PDB file of C-alpha atoms and ligand atoms in Angstrom:
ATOM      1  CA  UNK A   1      77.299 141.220  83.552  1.00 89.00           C
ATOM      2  CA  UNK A   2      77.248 142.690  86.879  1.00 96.00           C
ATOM      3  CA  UNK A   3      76.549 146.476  87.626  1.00 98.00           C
ATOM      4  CA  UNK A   4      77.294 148.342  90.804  1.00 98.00           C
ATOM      5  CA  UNK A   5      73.503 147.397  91.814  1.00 98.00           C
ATOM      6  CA  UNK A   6      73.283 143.981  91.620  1.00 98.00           C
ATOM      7  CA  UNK A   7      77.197 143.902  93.456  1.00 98.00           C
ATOM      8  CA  UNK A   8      75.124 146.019  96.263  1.00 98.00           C
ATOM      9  CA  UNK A   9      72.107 143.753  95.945  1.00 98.00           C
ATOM     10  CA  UNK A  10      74.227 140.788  96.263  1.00 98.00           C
ATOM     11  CA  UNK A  11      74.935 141.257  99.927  1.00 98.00           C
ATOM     12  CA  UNK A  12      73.350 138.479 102.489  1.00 95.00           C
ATOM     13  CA  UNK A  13      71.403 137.133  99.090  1.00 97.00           C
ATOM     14  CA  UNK A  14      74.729 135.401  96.680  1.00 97.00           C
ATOM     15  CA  UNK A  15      78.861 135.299  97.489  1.00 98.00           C
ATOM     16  CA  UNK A  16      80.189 137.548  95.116  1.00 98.00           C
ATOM     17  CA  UNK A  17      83.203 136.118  93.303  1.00 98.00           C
ATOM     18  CA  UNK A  18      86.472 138.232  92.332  1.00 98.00           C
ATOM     19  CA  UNK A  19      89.395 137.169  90.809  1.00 98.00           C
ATOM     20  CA  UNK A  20      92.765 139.031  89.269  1.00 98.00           C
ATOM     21  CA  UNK A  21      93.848 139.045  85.332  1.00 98.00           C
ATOM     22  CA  UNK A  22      96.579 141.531  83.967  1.00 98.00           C
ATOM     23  CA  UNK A  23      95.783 140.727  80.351  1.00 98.00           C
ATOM     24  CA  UNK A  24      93.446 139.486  77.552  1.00 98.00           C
ATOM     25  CA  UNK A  25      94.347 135.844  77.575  1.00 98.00           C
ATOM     26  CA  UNK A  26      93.645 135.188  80.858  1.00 98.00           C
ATOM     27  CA  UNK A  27      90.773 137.762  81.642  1.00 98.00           C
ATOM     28  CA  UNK A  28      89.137 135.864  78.704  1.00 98.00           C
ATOM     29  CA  UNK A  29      89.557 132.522  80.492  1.00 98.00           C
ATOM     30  CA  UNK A  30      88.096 133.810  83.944  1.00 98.00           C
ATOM     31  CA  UNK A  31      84.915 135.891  82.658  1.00 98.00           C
ATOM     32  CA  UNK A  32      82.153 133.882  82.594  1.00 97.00           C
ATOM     33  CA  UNK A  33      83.056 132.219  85.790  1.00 98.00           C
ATOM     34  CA  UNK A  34      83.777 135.449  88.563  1.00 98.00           C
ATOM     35  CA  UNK A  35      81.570 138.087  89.102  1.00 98.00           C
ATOM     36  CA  UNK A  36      84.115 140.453  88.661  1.00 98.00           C
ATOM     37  CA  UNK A  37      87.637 140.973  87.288  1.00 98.00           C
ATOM     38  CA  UNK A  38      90.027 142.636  89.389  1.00 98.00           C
ATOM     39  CA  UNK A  39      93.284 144.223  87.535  1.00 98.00           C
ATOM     40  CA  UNK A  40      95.250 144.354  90.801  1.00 98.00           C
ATOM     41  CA  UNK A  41      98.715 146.721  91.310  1.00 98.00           C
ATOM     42  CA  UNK A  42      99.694 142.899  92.931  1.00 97.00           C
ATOM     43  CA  UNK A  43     100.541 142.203  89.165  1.00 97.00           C
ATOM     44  CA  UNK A  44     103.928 144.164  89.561  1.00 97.00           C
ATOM     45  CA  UNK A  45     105.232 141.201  92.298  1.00 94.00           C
ATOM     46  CA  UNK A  46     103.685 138.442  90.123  1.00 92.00           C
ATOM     47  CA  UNK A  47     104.329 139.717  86.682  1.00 92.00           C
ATOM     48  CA  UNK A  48     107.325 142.240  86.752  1.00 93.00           C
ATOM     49  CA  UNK A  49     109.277 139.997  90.253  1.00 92.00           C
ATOM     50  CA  UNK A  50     109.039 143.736  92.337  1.00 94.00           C
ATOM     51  CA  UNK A  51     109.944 143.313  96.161  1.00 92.00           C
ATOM     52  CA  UNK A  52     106.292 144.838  96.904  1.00 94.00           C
ATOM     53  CA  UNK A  53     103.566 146.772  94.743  1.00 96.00           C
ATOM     54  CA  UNK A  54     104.965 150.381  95.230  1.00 96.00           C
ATOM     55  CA  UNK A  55     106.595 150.677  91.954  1.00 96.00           C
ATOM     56  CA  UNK A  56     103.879 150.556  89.423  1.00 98.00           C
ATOM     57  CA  UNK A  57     102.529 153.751  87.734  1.00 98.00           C
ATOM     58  CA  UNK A  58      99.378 154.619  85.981  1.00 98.00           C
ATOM     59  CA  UNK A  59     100.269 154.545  82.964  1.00 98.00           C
ATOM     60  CA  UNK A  60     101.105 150.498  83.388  1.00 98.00           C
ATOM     61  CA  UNK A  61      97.614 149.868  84.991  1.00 98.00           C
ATOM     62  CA  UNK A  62      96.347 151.566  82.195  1.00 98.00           C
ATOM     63  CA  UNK A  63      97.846 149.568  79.945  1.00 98.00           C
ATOM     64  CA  UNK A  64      96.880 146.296  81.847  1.00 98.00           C
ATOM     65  CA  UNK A  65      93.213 147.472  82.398  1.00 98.00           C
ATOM     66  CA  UNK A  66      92.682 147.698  78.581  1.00 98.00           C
ATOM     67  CA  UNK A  67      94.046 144.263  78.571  1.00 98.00           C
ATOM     68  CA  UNK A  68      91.729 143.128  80.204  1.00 98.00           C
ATOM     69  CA  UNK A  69      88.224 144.663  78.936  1.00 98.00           C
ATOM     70  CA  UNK A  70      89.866 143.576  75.628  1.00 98.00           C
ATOM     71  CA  UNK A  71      89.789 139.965  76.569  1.00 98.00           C
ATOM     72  CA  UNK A  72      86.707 140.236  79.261  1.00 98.00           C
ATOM     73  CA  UNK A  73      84.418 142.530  77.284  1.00 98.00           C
ATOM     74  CA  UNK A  74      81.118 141.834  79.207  1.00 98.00           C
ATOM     75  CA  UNK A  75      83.250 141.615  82.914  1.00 98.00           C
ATOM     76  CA  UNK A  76      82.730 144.372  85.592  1.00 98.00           C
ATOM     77  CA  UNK A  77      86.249 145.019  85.903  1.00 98.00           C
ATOM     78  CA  UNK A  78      87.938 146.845  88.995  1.00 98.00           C
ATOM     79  CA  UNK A  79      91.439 148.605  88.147  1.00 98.00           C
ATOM     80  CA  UNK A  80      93.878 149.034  91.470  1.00 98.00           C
ATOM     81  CA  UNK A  81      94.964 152.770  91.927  1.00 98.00           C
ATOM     82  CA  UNK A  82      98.412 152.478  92.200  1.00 98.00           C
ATOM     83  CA  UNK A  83     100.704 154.315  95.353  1.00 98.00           C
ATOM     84  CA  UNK A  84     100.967 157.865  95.026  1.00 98.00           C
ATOM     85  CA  UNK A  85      98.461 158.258  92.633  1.00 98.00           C
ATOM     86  CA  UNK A  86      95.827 159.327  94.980  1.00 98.00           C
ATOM     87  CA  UNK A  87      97.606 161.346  98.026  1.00 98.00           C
ATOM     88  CA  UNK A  88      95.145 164.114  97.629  1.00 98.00           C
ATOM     89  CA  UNK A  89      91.565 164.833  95.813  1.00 98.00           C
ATOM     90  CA  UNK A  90      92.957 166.592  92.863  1.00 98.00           C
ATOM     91  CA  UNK A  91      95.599 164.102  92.009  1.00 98.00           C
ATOM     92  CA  UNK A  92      92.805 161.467  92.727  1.00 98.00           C
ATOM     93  CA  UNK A  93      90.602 162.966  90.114  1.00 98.00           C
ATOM     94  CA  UNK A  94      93.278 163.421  87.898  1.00 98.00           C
ATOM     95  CA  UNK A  95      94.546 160.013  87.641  1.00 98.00           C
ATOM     96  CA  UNK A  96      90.834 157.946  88.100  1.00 98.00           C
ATOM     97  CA  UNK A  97      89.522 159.792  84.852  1.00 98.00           C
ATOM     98  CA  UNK A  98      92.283 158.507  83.224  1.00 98.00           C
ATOM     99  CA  UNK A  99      91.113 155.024  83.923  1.00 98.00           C
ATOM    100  CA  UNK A 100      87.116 155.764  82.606  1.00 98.00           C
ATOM    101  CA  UNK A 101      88.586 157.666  79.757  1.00 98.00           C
ATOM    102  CA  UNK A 102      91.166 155.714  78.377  1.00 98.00           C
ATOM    103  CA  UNK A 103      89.562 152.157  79.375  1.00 98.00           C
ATOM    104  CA  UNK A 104      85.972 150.432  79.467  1.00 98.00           C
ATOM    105  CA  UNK A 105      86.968 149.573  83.476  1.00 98.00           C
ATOM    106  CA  UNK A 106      83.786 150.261  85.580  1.00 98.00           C
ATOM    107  CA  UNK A 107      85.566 151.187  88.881  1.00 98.00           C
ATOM    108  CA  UNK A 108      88.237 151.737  90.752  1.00 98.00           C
ATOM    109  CA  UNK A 109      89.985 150.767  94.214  1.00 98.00           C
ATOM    110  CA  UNK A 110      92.325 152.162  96.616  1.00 98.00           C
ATOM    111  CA  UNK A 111      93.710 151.249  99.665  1.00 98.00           C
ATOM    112  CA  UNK A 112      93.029 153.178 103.069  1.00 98.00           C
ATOM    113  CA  UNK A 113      90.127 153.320 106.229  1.00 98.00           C
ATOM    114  CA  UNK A 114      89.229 157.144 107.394  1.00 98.00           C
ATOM    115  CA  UNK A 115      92.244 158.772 106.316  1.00 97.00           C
ATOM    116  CA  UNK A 116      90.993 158.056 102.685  1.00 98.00           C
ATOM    117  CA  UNK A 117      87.204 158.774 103.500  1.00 98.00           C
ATOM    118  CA  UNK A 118      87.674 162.312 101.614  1.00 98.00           C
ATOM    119  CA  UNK A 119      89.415 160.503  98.792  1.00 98.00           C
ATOM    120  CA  UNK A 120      86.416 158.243  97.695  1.00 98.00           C
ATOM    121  CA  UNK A 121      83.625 160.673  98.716  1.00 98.00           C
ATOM    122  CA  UNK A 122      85.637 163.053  96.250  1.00 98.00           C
ATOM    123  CA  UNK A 123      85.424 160.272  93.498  1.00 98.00           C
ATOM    124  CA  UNK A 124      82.298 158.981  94.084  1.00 98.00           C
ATOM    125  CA  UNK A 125      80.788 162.918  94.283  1.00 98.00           C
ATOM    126  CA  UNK A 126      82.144 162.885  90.321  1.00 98.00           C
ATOM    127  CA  UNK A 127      80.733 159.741  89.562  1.00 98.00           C
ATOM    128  CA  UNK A 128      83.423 157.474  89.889  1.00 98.00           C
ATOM    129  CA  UNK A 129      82.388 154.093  90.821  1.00 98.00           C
ATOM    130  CA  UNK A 130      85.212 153.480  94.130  1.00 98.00           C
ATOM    131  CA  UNK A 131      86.191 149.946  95.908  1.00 98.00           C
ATOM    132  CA  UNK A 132      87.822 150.070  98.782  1.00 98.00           C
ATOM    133  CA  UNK A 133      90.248 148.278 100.242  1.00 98.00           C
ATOM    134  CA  UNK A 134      91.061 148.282 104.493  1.00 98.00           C
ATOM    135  CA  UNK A 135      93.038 145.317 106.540  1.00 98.00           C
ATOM    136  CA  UNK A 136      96.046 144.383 105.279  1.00 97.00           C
ATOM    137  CA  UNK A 137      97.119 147.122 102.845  1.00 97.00           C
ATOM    138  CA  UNK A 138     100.144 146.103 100.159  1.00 96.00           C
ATOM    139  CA  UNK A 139     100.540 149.440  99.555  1.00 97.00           C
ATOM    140  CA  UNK A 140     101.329 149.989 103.410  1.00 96.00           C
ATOM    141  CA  UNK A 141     104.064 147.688 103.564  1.00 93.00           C
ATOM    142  CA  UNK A 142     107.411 149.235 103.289  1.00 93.00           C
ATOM    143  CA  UNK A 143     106.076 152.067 105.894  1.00 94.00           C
ATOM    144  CA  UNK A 144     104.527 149.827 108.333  1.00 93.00           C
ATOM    145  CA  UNK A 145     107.847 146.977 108.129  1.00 92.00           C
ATOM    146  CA  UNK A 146     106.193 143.972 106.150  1.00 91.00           C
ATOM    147  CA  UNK A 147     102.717 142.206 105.617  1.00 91.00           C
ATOM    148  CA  UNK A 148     101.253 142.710 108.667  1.00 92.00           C
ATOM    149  CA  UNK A 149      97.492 140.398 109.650  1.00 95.00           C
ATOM    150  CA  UNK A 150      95.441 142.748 111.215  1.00 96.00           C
ATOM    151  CA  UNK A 151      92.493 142.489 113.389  1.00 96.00           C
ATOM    152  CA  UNK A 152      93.711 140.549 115.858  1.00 97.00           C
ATOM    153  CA  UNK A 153      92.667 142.177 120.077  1.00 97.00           C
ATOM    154  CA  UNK A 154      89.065 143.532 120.564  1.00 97.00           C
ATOM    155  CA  UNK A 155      90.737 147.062 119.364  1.00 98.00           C
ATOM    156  CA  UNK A 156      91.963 146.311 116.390  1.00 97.00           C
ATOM    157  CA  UNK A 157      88.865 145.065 115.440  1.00 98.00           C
ATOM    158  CA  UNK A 158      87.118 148.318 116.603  1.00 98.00           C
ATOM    159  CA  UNK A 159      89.464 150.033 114.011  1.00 98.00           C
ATOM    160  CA  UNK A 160      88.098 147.894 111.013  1.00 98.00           C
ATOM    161  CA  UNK A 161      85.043 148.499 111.854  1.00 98.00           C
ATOM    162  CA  UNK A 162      85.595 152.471 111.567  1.00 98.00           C
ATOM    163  CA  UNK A 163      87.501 152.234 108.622  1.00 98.00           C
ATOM    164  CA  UNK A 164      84.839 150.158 106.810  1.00 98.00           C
ATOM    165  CA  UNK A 165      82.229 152.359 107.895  1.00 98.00           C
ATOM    166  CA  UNK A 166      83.688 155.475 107.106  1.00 98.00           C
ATOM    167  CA  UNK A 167      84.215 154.699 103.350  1.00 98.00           C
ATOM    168  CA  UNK A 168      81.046 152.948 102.939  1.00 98.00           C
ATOM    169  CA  UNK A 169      79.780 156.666 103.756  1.00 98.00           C
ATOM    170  CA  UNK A 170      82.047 158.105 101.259  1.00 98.00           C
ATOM    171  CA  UNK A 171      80.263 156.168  98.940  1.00 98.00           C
ATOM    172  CA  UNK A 172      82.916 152.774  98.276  1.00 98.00           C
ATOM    173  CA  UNK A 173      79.671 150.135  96.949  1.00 98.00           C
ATOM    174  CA  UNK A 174      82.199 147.383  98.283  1.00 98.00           C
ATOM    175  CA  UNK A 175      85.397 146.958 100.144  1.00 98.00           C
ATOM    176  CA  UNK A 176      87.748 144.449 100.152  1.00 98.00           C
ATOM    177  CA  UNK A 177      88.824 143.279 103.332  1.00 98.00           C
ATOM    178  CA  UNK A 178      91.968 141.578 103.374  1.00 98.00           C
ATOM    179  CA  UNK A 179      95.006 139.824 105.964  1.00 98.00           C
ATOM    180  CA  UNK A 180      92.376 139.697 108.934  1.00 98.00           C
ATOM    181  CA  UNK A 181      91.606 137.434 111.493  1.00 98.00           C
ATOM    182  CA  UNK A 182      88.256 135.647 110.820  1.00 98.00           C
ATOM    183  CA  UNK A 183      86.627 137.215 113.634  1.00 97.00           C
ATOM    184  CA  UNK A 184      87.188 140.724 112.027  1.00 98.00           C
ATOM    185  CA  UNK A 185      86.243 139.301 108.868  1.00 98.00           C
ATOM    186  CA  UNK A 186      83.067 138.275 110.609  1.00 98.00           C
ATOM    187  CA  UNK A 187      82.155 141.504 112.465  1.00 98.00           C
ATOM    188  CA  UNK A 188      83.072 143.834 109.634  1.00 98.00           C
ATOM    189  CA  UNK A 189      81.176 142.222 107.168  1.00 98.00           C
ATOM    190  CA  UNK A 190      78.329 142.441 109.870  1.00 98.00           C
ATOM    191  CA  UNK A 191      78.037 146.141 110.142  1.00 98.00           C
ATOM    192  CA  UNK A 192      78.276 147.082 106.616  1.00 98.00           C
ATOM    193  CA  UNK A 193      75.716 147.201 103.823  1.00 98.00           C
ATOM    194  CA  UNK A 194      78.082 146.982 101.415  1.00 98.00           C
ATOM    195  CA  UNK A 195      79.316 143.658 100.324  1.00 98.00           C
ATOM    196  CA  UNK A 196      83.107 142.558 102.119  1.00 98.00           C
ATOM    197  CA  UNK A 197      85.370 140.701  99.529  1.00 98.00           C
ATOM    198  CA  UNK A 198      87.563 139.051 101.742  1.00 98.00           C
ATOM    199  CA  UNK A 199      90.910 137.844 100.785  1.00 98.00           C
ATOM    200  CA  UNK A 200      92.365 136.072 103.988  1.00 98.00           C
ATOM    201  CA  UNK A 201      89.580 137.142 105.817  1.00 98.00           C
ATOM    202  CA  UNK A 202      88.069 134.242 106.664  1.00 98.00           C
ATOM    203  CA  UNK A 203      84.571 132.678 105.554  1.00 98.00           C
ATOM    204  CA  UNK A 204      82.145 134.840 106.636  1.00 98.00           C
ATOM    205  CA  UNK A 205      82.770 138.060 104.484  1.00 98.00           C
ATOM    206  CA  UNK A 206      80.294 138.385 101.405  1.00 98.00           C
ATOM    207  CA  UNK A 207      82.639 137.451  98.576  1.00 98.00           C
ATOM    208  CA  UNK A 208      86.263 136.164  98.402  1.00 98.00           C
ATOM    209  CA  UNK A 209      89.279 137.232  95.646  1.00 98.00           C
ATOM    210  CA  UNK A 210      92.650 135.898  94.670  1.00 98.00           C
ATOM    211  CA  UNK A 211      94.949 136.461  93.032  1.00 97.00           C
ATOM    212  CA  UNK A 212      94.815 134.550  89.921  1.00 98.00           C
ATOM    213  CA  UNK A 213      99.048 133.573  89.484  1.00 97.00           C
ATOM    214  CA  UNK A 214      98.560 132.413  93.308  1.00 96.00           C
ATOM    215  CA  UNK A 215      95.449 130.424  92.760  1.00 97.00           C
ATOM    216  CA  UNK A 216      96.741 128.866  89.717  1.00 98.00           C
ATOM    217  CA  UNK A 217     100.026 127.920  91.223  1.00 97.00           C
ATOM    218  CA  UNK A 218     102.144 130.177  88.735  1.00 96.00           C
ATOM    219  CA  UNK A 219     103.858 132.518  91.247  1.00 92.00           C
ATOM    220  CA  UNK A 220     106.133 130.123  93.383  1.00 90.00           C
ATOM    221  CA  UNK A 221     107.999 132.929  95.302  1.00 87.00           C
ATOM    222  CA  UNK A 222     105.767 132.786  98.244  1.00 84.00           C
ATOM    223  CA  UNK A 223     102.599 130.781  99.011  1.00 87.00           C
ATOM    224  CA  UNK A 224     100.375 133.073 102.279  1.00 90.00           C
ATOM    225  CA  UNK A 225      98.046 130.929 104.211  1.00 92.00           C
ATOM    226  CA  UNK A 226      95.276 132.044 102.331  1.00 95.00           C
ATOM    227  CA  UNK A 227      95.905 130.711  99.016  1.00 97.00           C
ATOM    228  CA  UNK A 228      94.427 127.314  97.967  1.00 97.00           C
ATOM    229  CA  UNK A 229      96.440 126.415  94.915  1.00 97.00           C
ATOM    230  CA  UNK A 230      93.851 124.783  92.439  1.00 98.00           C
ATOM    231  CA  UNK A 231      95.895 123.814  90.008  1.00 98.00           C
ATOM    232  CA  UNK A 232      99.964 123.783  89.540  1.00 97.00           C
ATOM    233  CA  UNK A 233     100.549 125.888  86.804  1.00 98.00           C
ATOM    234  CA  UNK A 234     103.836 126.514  87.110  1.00 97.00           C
ATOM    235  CA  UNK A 235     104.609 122.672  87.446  1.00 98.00           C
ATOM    236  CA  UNK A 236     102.330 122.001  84.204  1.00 98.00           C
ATOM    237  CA  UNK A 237     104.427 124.382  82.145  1.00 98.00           C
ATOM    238  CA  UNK A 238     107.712 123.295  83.100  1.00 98.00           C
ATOM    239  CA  UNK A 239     107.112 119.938  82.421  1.00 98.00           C
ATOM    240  CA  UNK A 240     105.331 120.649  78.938  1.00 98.00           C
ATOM    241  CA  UNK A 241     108.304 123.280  77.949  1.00 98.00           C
ATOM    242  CA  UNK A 242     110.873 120.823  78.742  1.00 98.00           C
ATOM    243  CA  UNK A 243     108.974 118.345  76.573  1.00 98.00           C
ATOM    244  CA  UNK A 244     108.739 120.481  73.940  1.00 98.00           C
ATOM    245  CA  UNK A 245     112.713 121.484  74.509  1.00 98.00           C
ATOM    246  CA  UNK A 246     113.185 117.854  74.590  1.00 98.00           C
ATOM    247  CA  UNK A 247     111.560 116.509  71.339  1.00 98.00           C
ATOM    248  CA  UNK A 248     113.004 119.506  69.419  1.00 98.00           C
ATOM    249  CA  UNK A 249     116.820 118.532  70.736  1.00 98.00           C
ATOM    250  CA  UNK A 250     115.835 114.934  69.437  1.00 98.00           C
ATOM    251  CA  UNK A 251     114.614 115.606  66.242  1.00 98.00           C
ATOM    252  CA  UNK A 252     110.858 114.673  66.912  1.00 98.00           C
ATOM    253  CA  UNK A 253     109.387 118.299  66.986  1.00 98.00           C
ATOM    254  CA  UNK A 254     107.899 118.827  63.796  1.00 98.00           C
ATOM    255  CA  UNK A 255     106.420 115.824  62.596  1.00 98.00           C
ATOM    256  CA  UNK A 256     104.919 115.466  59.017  1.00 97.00           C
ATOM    257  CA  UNK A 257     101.575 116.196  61.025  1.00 97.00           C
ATOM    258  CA  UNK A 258     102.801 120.055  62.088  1.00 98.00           C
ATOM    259  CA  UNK A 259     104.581 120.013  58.632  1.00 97.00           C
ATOM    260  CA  UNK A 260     103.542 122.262  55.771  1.00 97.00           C
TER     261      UNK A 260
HETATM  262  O1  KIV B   1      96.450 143.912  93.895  1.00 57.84           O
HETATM  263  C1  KIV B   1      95.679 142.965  94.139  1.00 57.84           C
HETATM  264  O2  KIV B   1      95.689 141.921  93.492  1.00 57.84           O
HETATM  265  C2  KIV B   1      94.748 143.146  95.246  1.00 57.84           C
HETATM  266  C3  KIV B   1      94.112 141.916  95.778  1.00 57.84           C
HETATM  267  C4  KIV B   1      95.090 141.233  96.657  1.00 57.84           C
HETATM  268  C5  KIV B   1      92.849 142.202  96.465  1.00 57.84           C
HETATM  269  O3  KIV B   1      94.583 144.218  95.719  1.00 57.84           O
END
C-alpha cells in the first residue's frame, strides 16, 4: 500500500496512478492495480445525474468513502471535500475529522490555489493528510460560467504556478492538476516537489486520474477530450440486460442448470 512518503518519493522516480470508485464493488476491482483510490464529489454527475458537483454533502461522501475502504482495504484512498464544506478553517476542521473518524480514508482534497493556502496549512498543522486540487476546478463552475481549460497565455500559466506553489507550502503532499494546457501541465509539474496528478493535463505531470464511469465507458452524457474510453461498459450491459430481458420473455431464463 502506498503512504504519503512513498506518494512524495514517487516524484521524477515512478507515475503515480489514481483512479475514482464510489463503492465496494468497484474499489475492490481497481485496488491492486492504481496507486491510489480517489472517492471523487464527481460521483454526484456520474452516479446521482446532478448538472455539476455542487450538490453533494458530507454526510454522502462519508457514506461513499466507507464504501470504498470496505471494498479496497489495503488502498490509500483520497475522499473529495465537497463545496461549502471548507469556506473557512473551523468548518474545514470540522468536517475533515469527520472523514478520519468515521472512515479508514488516509487524506483528503479540496479544490483552490492561494486563496485556500490557509485552508490546507490549517489541516495539515492538525495532521490531516491534504491533496490539492488547482486548474480546472468542478467546484468553480457555476460561478465562473462552465468548465473552463485553463493555462492557456504565458499568464495564466504564471498563475498555476503560484497556486501550486503556495499549497505545496501549506503542506498539500500532491496536487492534482486538472483541464490545462500541456504546457502548464509541463511547467507546473516542473517547479513542484510534490507529485502533479494530472487529469487533462497533458503527459508530462507525475501521475494521471480518471474518473472510473468515464474510463470505463459507463457515463455516456458527455465524453471531454481527455478521456480514453477503455472499455464500453455501458454498451456491454445493455446488450447483456437485454439478453437476459430477452431469454426471460421467451421462456429460456432458468434452465434446469440455474434450477433448484
Ligand atoms: O471528483 C473527482 O472525480 C475529481 C477528479 C476529476 C480528479 O476531482
Amino acid at each position: 500500500m502506498q503512504t504519503i512518503s512513498s506518494i512524495k518519493n514517487s516524484k521524477n522516480r515512478e507515475k503515480l496512478v489514481m483512479i475514482t470508485a464510489y463503492d465496494a464493488l468497484f474499489a475492490a476491482l481497481f485496488s491492486d492495480k492504481a496507486d491510489m483510490i480517489l472517492v471523487g464529489d464527481s460521483l454526484n454527475m456520474s452516479h446521482n445525474r446532478a448538472i455539476d458537483t455542487l450538490s453533494i454533502s458530507m454526510d454522502m461522501m462519508i457514506y461513499h468513502t466507507k464504501s470504498v475502504c470496505k471494498g479496497a482495504p489495503n488502498s490509500f484512498v483520497v475522499t473529495d471535500m465537497p463545496f461549502g464544506t471548507y469556506f473557512n478553517e473551523k468548518e474545514a476542521l470540522e468536517n475533515s475529522a469527520r472523514v478520519y473518524q468515521e472512515t479508514n480514508s488516509n487524506a483528503v482534497k479540496l479544490e483552490g490555489g492561494r486563496g485556500k493556502a490557509h485552508i490546507v496549512e490549517a489541516l495539515t498543522r492538525n495532521s490531516i493528510a491534504v491533496v490539492g486540487h488547482i486548474g480546472l476546478m468542478p467546484q468553480f463552475a457555476r460561478s465562473e460560467g462552465g468548465f473552463k481549460v485553463k493555462g492557456k497565455d504565458e499568464k495564466s500559466i504564471q498563475r498555476l504556478i503560484d497556486d501550486a506553489k503556495a499549497i505545496e507550502d501549506a503542506g498539500a503532499f500532491c496536487i492534482v492538476l486538472e483541464g490545462v494546457k500541456e504546457d502548464a501541465g509541463k511547467a507546473v509539474s516542473e517547479v513542484v516537489n510534490v507529485p502533479i496528478i494530472g487529469i487533462g493535463a497533458g503527459r508530462y505531470t507525475d501521475g494521471q486520474v480518471l474518473v472510473w464511469s468515464d474510463m470505463l465507458g459507463f457515463f455516456e452524457d458527455f465524453q471531454p477530450k481527455f478521456v480514453k474510453r477503455y472499455l464500453n461498459g455501458a454498451d456491454l450491459v445493455r446488450d447483456a440486460v437485454a439478453q437476459y430481458a430477452k431469454e426471460v420473455r421467451e421462456g429460456l431464463f432458468p434452465s434446469p442448470e440455474f434450477t433448484y
